[in-house]
Coordinates of C-alpha atoms and ligand atoms in Angstrom, one line a residue:
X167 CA -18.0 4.6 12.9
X168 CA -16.3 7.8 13.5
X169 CA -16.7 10.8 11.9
X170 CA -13.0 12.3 12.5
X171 CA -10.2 11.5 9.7
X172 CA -6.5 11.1 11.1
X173 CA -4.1 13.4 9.1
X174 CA -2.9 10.4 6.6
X175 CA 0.3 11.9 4.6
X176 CA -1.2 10.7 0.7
X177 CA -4.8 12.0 1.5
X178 CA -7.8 10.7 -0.9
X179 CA -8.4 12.8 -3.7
X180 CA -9.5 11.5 -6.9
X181 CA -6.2 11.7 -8.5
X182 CA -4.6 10.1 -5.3
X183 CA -7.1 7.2 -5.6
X184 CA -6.4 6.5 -9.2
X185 CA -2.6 6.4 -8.5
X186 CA -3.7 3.5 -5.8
X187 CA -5.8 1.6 -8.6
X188 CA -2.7 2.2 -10.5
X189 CA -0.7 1.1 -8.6
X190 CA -2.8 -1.9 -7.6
X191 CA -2.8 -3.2 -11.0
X192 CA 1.3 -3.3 -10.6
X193 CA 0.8 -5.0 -7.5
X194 CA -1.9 -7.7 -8.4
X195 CA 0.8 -10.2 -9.5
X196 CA 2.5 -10.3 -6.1
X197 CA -0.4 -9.5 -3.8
X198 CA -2.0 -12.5 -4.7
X199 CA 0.9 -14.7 -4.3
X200 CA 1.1 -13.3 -1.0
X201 CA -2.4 -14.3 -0.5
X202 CA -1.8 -17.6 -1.7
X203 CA 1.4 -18.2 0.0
X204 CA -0.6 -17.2 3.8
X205 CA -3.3 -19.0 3.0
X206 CA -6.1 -17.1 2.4
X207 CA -8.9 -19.7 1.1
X208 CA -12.4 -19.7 0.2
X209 CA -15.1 -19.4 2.8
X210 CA -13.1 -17.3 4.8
X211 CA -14.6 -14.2 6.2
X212 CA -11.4 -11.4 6.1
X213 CA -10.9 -7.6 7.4
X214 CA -9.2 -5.6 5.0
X215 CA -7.3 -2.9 6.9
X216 CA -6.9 0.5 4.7
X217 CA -8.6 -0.7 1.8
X218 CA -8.4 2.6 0.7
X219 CA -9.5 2.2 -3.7
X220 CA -10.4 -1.0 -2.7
X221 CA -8.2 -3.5 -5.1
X222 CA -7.1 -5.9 -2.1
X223 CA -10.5 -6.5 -0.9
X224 CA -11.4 -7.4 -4.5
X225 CA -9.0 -9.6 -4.7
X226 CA -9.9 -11.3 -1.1
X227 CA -13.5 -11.7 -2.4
X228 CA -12.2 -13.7 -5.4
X229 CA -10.1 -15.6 -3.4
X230 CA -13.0 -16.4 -0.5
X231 CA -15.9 -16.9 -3.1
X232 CA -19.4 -16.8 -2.0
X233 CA -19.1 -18.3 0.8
X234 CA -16.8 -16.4 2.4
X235 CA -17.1 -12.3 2.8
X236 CA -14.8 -9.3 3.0
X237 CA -15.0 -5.9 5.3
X238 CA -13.0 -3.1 3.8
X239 CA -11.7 -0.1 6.2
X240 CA -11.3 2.9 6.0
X241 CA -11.2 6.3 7.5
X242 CA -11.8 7.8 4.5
X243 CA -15.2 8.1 3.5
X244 CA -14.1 9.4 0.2
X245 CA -12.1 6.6 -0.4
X246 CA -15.1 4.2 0.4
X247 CA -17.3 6.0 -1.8
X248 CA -15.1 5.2 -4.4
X249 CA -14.3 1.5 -3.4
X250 CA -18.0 1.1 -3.2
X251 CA -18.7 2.1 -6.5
X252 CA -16.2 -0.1 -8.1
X253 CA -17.2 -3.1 -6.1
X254 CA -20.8 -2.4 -7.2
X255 CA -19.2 -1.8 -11.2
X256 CA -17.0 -5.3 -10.9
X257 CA -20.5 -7.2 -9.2
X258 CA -18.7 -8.4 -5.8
X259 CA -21.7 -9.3 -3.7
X260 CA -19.2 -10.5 -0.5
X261 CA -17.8 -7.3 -0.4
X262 CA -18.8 -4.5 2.5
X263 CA -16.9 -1.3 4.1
X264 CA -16.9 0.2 7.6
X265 CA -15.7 4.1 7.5
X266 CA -13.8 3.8 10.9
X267 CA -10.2 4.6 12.2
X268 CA -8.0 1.5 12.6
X269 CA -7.1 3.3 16.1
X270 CA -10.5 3.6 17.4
X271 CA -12.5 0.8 15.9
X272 CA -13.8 -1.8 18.1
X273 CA -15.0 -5.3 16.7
X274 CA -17.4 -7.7 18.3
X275 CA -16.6 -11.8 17.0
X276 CA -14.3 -13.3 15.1
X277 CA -12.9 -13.6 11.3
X278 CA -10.2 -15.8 9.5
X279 CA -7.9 -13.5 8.3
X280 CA -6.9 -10.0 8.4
X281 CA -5.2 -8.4 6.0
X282 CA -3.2 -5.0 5.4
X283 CA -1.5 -3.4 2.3
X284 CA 0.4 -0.1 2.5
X285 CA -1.4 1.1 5.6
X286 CA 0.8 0.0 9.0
X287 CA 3.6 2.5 7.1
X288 CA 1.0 5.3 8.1
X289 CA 0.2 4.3 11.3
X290 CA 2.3 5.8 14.2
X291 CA 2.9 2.4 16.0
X292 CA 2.3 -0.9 13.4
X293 CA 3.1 -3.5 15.8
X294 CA 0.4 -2.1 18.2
X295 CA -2.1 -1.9 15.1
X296 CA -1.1 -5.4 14.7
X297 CA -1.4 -6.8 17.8
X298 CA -5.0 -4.9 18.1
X299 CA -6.5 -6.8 15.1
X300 CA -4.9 -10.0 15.8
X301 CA -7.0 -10.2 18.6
X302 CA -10.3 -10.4 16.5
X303 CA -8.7 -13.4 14.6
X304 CA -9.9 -16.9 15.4
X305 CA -7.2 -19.4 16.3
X306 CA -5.7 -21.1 13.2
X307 CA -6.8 -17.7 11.1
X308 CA -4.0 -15.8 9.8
X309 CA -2.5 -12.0 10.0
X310 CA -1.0 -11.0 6.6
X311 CA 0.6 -7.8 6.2
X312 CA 2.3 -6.0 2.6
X313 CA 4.5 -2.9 2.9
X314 CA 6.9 -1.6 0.8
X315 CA 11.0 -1.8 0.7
X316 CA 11.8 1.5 -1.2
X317 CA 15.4 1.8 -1.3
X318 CA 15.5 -0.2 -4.1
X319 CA 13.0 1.2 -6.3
X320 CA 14.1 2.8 -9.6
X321 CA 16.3 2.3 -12.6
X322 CA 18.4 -1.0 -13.2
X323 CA 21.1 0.6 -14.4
X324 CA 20.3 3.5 -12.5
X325 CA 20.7 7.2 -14.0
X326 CA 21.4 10.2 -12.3
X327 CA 17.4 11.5 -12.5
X328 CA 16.4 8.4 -11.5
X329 CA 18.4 8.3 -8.3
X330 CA 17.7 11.7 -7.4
X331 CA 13.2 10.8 -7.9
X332 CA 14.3 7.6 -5.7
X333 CA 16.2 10.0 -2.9
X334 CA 13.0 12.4 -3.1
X335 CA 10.8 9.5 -2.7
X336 CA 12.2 7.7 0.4
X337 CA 13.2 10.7 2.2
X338 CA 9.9 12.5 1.5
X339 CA 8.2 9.5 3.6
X340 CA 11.2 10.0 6.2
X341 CA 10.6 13.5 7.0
X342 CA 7.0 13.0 7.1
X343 CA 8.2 10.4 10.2
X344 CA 7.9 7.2 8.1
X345 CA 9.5 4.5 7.3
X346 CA 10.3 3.5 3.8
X347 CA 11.9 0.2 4.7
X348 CA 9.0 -1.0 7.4
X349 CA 8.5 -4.1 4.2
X350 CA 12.2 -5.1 5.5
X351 CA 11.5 -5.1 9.2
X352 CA 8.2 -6.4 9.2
X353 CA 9.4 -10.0 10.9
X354 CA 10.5 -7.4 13.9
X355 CA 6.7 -5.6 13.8
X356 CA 4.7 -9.1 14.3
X357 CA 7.6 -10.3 17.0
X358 CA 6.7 -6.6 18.7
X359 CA 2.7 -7.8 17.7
X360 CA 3.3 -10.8 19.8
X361 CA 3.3 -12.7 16.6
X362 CA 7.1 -14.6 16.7
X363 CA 8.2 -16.4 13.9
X364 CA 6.3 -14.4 10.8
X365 CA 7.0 -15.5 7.4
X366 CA 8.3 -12.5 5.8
X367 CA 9.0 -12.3 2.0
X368 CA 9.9 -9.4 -0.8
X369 CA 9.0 -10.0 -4.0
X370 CA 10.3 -7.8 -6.5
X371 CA 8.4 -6.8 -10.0
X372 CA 10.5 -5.9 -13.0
X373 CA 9.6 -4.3 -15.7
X374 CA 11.4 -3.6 -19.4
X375 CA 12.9 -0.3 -21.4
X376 CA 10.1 0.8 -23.2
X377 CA 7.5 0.3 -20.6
X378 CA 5.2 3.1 -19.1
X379 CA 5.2 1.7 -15.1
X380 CA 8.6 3.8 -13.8
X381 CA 7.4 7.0 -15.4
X382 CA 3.9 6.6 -14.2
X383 CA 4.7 5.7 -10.5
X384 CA 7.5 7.8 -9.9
X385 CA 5.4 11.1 -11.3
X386 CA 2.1 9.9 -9.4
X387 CA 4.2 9.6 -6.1
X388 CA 5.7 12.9 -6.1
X389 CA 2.5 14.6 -7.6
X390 CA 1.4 13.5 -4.5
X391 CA 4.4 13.9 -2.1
X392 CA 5.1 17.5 -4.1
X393 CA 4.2 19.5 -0.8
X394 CA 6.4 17.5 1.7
X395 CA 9.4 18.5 -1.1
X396 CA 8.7 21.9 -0.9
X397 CA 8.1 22.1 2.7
X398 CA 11.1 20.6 4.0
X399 CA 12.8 22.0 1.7
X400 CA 14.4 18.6 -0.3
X401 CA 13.5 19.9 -3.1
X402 CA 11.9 22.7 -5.3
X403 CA 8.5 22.9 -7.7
X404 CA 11.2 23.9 -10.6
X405 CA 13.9 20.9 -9.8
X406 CA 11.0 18.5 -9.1
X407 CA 9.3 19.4 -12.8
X408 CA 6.0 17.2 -12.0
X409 CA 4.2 18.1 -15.4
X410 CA 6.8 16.6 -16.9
X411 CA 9.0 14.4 -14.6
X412 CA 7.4 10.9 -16.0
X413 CA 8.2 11.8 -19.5
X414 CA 11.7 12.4 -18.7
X415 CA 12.2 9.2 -16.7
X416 CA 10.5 7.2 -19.2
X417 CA 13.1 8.8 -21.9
X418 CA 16.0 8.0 -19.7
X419 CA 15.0 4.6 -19.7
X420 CA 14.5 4.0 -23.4
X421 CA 17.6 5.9 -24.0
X422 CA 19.8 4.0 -21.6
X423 CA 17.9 0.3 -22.2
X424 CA 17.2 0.2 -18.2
X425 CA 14.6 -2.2 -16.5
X426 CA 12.8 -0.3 -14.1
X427 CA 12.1 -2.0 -10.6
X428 CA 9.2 -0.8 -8.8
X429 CA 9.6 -0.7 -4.8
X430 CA 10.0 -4.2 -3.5
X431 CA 6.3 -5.4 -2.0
X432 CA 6.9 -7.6 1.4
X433 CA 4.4 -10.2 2.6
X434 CA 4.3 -10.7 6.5
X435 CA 1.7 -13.7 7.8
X436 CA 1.4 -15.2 10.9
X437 CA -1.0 -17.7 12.1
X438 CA -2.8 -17.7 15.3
X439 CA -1.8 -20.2 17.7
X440 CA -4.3 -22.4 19.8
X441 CA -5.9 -23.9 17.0
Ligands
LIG222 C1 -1.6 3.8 0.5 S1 -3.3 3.5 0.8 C2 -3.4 1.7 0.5 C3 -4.7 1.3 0.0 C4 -4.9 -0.2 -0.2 N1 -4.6 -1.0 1.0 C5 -3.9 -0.7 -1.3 O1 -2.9 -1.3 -1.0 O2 -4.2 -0.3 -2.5 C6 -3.5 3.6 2.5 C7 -5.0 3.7 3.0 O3 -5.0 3.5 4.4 C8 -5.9 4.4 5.0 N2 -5.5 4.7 6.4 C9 -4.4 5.2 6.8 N3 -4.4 5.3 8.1 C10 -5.6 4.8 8.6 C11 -6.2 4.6 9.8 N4 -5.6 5.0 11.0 N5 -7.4 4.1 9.9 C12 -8.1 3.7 8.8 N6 -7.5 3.8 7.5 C13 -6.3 4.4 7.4 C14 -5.9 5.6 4.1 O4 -7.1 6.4 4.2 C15 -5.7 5.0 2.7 O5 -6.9 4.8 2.1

């Protein structure tokens, strides 16, 4: 365990952590089709990398049952406190954390799976992160990873507010040095991982005028992003609007009849050769 956190651009506030249970619920639909689809089973014993709130390992430890078990990790110890506590609320007995960096953390044995959702996009070199747990998984087990396609993300038909919070958005990640396509070249990350031949797959949400989702995302994003915006200068605190940029989006979306479509969530999965 280390005691160090590495500077991680969307932090682990409160407010940050409910966006991520948030947007977790969003997300369930198509996570566990992911799951499914890689073949995640029960009895498995799984690593959840940057479980962060905690939804994916609670959705592993439904998946595995009793007889299989979960790790969740972390670097935040804030963010495990709170994963803890809601595994404790919800009764998963198969569920544990480590507070370590994904970096730095060494393993001794094996597991069947491990899995990652919205973390490799903050790691400096994914493929190496990759390739590093890969290693702890036992022949026949399975890498699965879930990022995010951005560019998409928005209003369907778009309008001009909603373009502009989708521009914010991806090129807020961009100047922060990340990439807000990594979901679309996530085959290329597990060939670079030494994993050749990934399954990789976008599935893409939708959701109706008159639904809160667009307007709840979008201002819980760029709450959150708000200082990059100002920093790098994309964007004032006045143009941005936070305390009342959901509303407005959620308006334009009414008033225009538009289906709002959250980012695109790629799968990744591999499975170990050798077995
Ligand atoms: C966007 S959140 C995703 C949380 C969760 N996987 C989900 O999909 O709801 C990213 C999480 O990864 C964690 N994280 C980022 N870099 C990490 C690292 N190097 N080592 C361990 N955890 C890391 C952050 O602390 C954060 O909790």
């Amino acid at each position: 365990m280390t005691t160090t956190e590495t500077p991680y651009l969307l932090g682990n506030e409160p407010d940050e952590l409910r966006r991520l249970e948030e947007q977790a619920a969003a997300l369930a639909p198509a996570t566990r089709a992911i799951l499914g689809m890689a073949g995640i089973e029960p009895g498995m014993r799984v690593l959840d990398l940057g479980t962060g709130a905690g939804d994916v390992a609670f959705e592993l430890s439904r998946i595995v049952g009793p007889s299989g078990s979960v790790v969740g990790i972390d670097q935040s110890a804030k963010a495990l406190r709170w994963a803890a506590g809601r595994c404790e609320a919800q009764g998963l007995r198969n569920v544990s954390f480590v507070h370590d960096d994904l970096h730095q953390m060494r393993l001794t044995g094996q597991v069947d799976a491990v899995v990652g959702r919205l973390v490799l996009l903050y790691t400096p070199d994914p493929a190496a992160v990759l390739r590093k747990f890969a290693g702890y998984v036992r022949p026949g087990g399975v890498v699965v990873s879930m990022e995010y396609e951005m560019s998409v993300a928005g209003l369907l038909p778009a309008t001009p507010l909603s373009e502009r919070i989708t521009y914010w958005i991806n090129e807020a990640f961009r100047r922060s040095g990340l990439d807000p396509y990594l979901g679309a070249r996530l085959e290329t990350v597990f060939a670079d991982a030494g994993l050749a031949g990934a399954t990789v797959l976008g599935l893409q949400a939708y959701r109706p005028p008159g639904d809160p989702t667009g307007g709840r995302m979008a201002s819980g994003v760029l709450r959150t992003l708000l200082p990059v915006l100002t920093r790098t200068g994309l964007a004032t605190a006045e143009e941005v609007g936070i305390d009342t940029l959901g509303q407005r989006l959620f308006e334009d979306q009414v008033r225009s009849g538009a289906v709002f479509r959250p980012p695109t969530l790629v799968g990744g999965w591999s499975r170990i050769g050798g077995s």
